[in-house]
Amino acid sequence: MLPQNKCPPEIEDYVSAQSLAEAVAAMADGQGSALAGGSDLWAQKDSGNGRMRKRLVNINRVPDLRGVSEAGGVIRLGALTTMTELLESTLLRDKVPVLAKTADRFASSQIRNVATIGGNIANASPAGDAVLPLIGLDAQVELVSKRGKRSLPLDSFFRGPGKTVMEADELIAAVEFATPPKGFHGVFCKSGPRPALEISVVAMCLTGILKGGKLTGPRLVFGAVGPTPMRCVKTEALIDGKALDDALIAEALAIMATEIAPIDDFRASKWYRTQMAQTFLEAELNACR
Amino acid sequence: MDKIIEKHSMIGKRVTKLDAPDKAVARTRYINDMVLPRMLYGKILRTDRVHARILSIDTSAAEALPGVQAVITAKDTPGGKIGVLRDNPPLKGDVVRCIRDEIAAVAAETEELCDEAIRLIKVEYEDLPTVFDCTSALANGAPIIHEDRPDNIAMEQNFEHGDMAEGEAQSDFVVEGAYNVHYVTHCNMGVSCTVADYDTDGRVTIYTQTQYPFNVKMDIAPSLGVHPGDVRIIQPPVGGAFGSKLDVYPYEPICVFLAKKTRRPVKLIYSREEEFIASPTRQPVEFKIRAGMKKDGTLTFRDCDSLLNNGGYTSWGATTPYVTMRTMTSHYTVPNVRYRARAVYTNNPFAGSFRGYGNVQATWALETHMDKMAEKIGMDPIAFRLKNANPPNQITPQGSNLGCIDLVGCIEQAAAKSDFLAKWHANNKAWAEPGRFKRGIGIATSLHNAGGAKIHKSDGCGTMLKMDDYARVTIITGGSEIGQGLDTVLAQLVAEELGVPMRDITIINNDSALRPWDVGVHASRTTYIAGNSAVRVARKARDQILRAAAAHTNMLPDMLDLRQGHVVQAETGLALMPLDRILRQMHFAGAEAELVMATDYYEPPSEPEDANHMGDMSAAYSHAAHVAEIVVDTRLGTIKVEKIWSAQDVGRVINPVGLEGQIEGGIAMGLGYGLSEELKIVEGKVLNPSFRDYHVMTAPEMPELDLTFIETGDAEGPAGAKGIAELPTIVIAPAIGNALYNATGVRIDHPPLTPEKVARAIAAHKGLLG
Ligand SMILES: Cc1cc2nc3c(=O)[nH]c(=O)nc-3n(C[C@H](O)[C@H](O)[C@H](O)COP(=O)(O)OP(=O)(O)OC[C@H]3O[C@@H](n4cnc5c(N)ncnc54)[C@H](O)[C@@H]3O)c2cc1C
């Protein structure tokens, strides 16, 4: 039921772009909303909380926004790559299993079939799951507009819940990251009241090169414990390349707790979110020993 | 023809539900799919206040919107109020008392136009003081919700038996506890929906999801200002009801008024969010229990006082103490008992009936309490329950004869199959050991009515039968199908009596103009009552056929039998003639002609409770015991239910498929109640009206189930069966709570056992919370 004082946004115009050129043209005046899987956009429209602009630009038929490929040591995921593709791509399963692990905990098969990487990033929910391993892989996000192309680290893309550095005329074209080297270790943990079909109450991704019980070049990223995905750089620096003993892990847990910024809401309290984050980190650091 | 046909019984056979194939291939046309020619859509404007005086309602802009055919407010609904205490006007004209309250309604050509028109209605309010909890509502000077009830008490029940002082004096130990149970809602897959159609002569046809068709006629008519005889109720297939459709709710008369005003059919259908906000919930209760026992574990007295948050209006939730009372006075043998319940008006949403009817709540409280008592005297939970279990034919303090029950068998089977005691002792020892994951096992049992409940003047059901010239059988039953499997069980029972294949039986169960009277689907009564009536009507038809066949074969009727579409010689099975031939011979017999038609009205041998709550109100009673084995993550607080052993007295198995479906579905619902479901209501507002934030069980969470059917063979029930559908929902949650205690030493008295609540309780127990 639409809250009775809120109007659903009016869609005045609909464009089904057949090429990237048509898509960026339709976005050029800043009045377009891209439609990928629609699993966020539609729910937001129906609740009257959408940030939907007046022209709906369906990008699903744009071939340049699709595909999973690897060239010159770089893996590229088109913005329209779905969670199901993350689960099923043999390239990704072999070389970046953490993406499949994440997709496996994402929504349900019906949603995974439509939910895209581009949508998960652009939606900029603090609880977006797929962005966590991508930040853990040091991914770059590629933006296109009629004005041209630019690339920036995904880690610097988010500004707050639903807010990003993307301009109104821009589209996400793809994300790219270096093919992980040998010894790359990546884990994704998530919890909510239920094992399946759950918005994260806390999610965590931990990556790095694992050798001899030490994690080098670690990346530690949390979801749903702050306004954006939260990277814990102090904790990363603390454990980088060091032997993970009880004392170091205890210190890491304490420092991490100062880097995240969970809130109290009716889904979970700050106390519980911190407890979950620490439980995940403790278990995963111990698993590295 | 020397064909020999052996007797081949249908009872106990695995039979596919008759409605399953159509549902599986999406061929079933649910009420939500219904479209009538010239049909309009209806929509309700609800308040956004919880307690306020309505100063003005301006509908002019909505009325001016092209495509809007009617806008109605309280002044268009002059009839009486609805609800159990007739305290709920379909549209509110003076005061709103809870968040669901209906202010106005529109009928328009499309649903979108309805939404637009609703947004154009302007309402001015003056806020009134609010009250949300029972204790505050009972305090002196509390805001008064209904002027004719200045004490805010909607209903009160009191019962006392034996001598409480004597019970207290005999006790070596007394255990006290408080248990607050929460709001949950039915989550029917099919949202609430009704279609109303007025004819030119002032008669109304209502297509609706009710499980109570004949009472709806009676209850809705005064609010419409029509004669109950002029109301026809048609029940298309529904996507679940589970008790939620036992009362008349405002949307039903509102839809009728829209149809009356527009002279066109109107369909009113909820959105999912509206379903969460505006449908009845399970009754929340605050229980206080004091109970005593002797050193050897013999129970001496039990005292239960409970407050029910009645919300703004009174629906069936306020009457759940009738069932709760039986559990508190009669589950286990207790010589001295006292029970008190008060339903208190507040500005919260109100509760209706919900599968288990007060007993889900009562069993949570009582079975948690029983575990505490066992621990207090150092008995294990099995021995303590067995010591106090009611024997068969026990007369309860309220005067019920429990008949052929087998609580002892339920407990013993569930305990033996799960290896309960060995695991329970081992887990008890492992509490204090280090480790993040802890294993626990717990048991709970319950008592419930299994042969209807005589809460009306009659608890009966009527049935009509006809057979045609091709030996096809039509059963017109008063019983309603809400997905629970009535059609299948009736077809099976009738096939058994008439020796015809089930597919030759058509069940008609959806039109009050055709069907004989029945109370409705509640109290686990339908197989028992409608089933008995169907068996009786089939026996009448069978006698009629055998009399005619006897005349044709020069035998006596009792030498004959009906098997596989034939009249046979009972002793040898020798086929004498096809059934359709004898039916045609009976039909085309000139002046002697007869058709096979029969009617029956079955009234169970139960009695209504008197004013002192004495009376054997059900024709049968039954028990179930559930054992749950769980693994607790003591850091995250998540409970993984690994396996459930259920042992239930079912009387007799008619169809194992239907029985398993009811028990498995009931357990899923009970697990949701115990673990994850909660409608979060703060200051009268619903915070989580969506499946994103209201967590029903999903398939991966369902544990392995081990079901044992105990067949006590009820003398009155059809083929010996008892009603079975509510018990599995009732009994599982406290088994999980007791298992949590066995795993961690932590008790949580107020469900649901959500991860955060469990994690917090464990952290507090370990002294880790400040
Ligand atoms: C039942 C359910 C369960 C869910 N479970 C999860 C979960 O477990 N984890 C999780 O993270 N999320 C979950 N979600 C949210 C959602 O599915 C994801 O965020 C998904 O990745 C969004 O992708 P989409 O293609 O559907 O985006 P859309 O809804 O099409 O778009 C989302 C937003 O991104 C913009 N957009 C889309 N593509 C582009 C592009 N290429 N360039 C620029 N802007 C773009 C749109 O304009 C819109 O603002 C769930 C949603 C539902 C309905």
Short mmCIF file of C-alpha atoms and ligand atoms in Angstrom, two decimals, chain A residues 33-41 59 79 83 105-107 111 114-116 118-120 122-123 127-129 166 171-172 190 197-198, ligand 1:
data_model
loop_
_atom_site.label_atom_id
_atom_site.label_comp_id
_atom_site.label_asym_id
_atom_site.label_seq_id
_atom_site.Cartn_x
_atom_site.Cartn_y
_atom_site.Cartn_z
CA SER A 33 16.55 6.70 -14.67
CA ALA A 34 18.27 3.55 -15.85
CA LEU A 35 16.25 0.36 -15.59
CA ALA A 36 18.34 -2.79 -15.22
CA GLY A 37 16.81 -5.71 -13.29
CA GLY A 38 14.31 -3.40 -11.61
CA SER A 39 14.55 -5.27 -8.31
CA ASP A 40 15.35 -2.05 -6.45
CA LEU A 41 13.81 0.49 -8.77
CA ILE A 59 19.26 -0.55 -20.70
CA ALA A 79 27.06 -3.56 -15.60
CA MET A 83 23.98 -12.48 -9.64
CA ARG A 105 23.90 -15.55 -0.22
CA PHE A 106 22.12 -12.92 -2.30
CA ALA A 107 18.28 -12.89 -2.24
CA ILE A 111 15.85 -12.11 -7.73
CA VAL A 114 17.42 -10.20 -12.61
CA ALA A 115 19.54 -8.35 -10.04
CA THR A 116 22.60 -6.77 -11.67
CA GLY A 118 25.36 -2.15 -11.96
CA GLY A 119 22.08 -1.86 -10.09
CA ASN A 120 23.62 -3.02 -6.80
CA ALA A 122 24.18 2.48 -8.36
CA ASN A 123 21.53 1.84 -5.74
CA ALA A 127 23.34 -3.18 2.79
CA GLY A 128 24.33 -3.89 -0.84
CA ASP A 129 26.12 -7.22 -0.84
CA MET A 166 27.89 9.52 -10.32
CA LEU A 171 25.69 5.24 -16.58
CA ILE A 172 27.77 2.50 -15.04
CA LYS A 190 26.36 -12.32 6.03
CA LEU A 197 16.20 -14.26 1.28
CA GLU A 198 17.47 -11.75 3.76
C1 LIG C 1 13.27 -9.76 -2.56
C2 LIG C 1 14.56 -8.97 -2.72
C3 LIG C 1 15.71 -9.46 -2.13
C4 LIG C 1 16.90 -8.75 -2.25
N1 LIG C 1 18.01 -9.27 -1.66
C5 LIG C 1 19.19 -8.62 -1.78
C6 LIG C 1 20.39 -9.14 -1.19
O1 LIG C 1 20.40 -10.24 -0.60
N2 LIG C 1 21.52 -8.41 -1.29
C7 LIG C 1 21.55 -7.20 -1.96
O2 LIG C 1 22.61 -6.59 -2.03
N3 LIG C 1 20.44 -6.69 -2.53
C8 LIG C 1 19.27 -7.36 -2.47
N4 LIG C 1 18.15 -6.83 -3.05
C9 LIG C 1 18.23 -5.52 -3.75
C10 LIG C 1 18.47 -5.62 -5.25
O3 LIG C 1 18.06 -6.86 -5.78
C11 LIG C 1 19.93 -5.40 -5.63
O4 LIG C 1 20.39 -4.18 -5.15
C12 LIG C 1 20.17 -5.51 -7.14
O5 LIG C 1 21.55 -5.70 -7.39
C13 LIG C 1 19.70 -4.29 -7.92
O6 LIG C 1 19.96 -4.53 -9.31
P1 LIG C 1 18.87 -4.28 -10.43
O7 LIG C 1 19.52 -4.62 -11.73
O8 LIG C 1 17.62 -4.96 -10.13
O9 LIG C 1 18.73 -2.70 -10.29
P2 LIG C 1 17.50 -1.75 -10.69
O10 LIG C 1 16.40 -1.90 -9.73
O11 LIG C 1 17.20 -1.88 -12.13
O12 LIG C 1 18.22 -0.36 -10.45
C14 LIG C 1 18.62 0.07 -9.15
C15 LIG C 1 19.14 1.50 -9.23
O13 LIG C 1 20.32 1.55 -9.99
C16 LIG C 1 20.18 2.36 -11.15
N5 LIG C 1 20.91 1.65 -12.20
C17 LIG C 1 20.78 0.35 -12.58
N6 LIG C 1 21.69 0.04 -13.51
C18 LIG C 1 22.44 1.15 -13.73
C19 LIG C 1 23.54 1.44 -14.56
N7 LIG C 1 24.10 0.52 -15.36
N8 LIG C 1 24.03 2.70 -14.52
C20 LIG C 1 23.52 3.64 -13.71
N9 LIG C 1 22.48 3.42 -12.89
C21 LIG C 1 21.96 2.18 -12.90
C22 LIG C 1 18.69 2.45 -11.36
O14 LIG C 1 18.34 3.63 -12.04
C23 LIG C 1 18.18 2.44 -9.94
O15 LIG C 1 18.31 3.68 -9.35
C24 LIG C 1 16.94 -7.53 -2.98
C25 LIG C 1 15.79 -7.06 -3.58
C26 LIG C 1 14.60 -7.76 -3.47
C27 LIG C 1 13.39 -7.23 -4.15
#
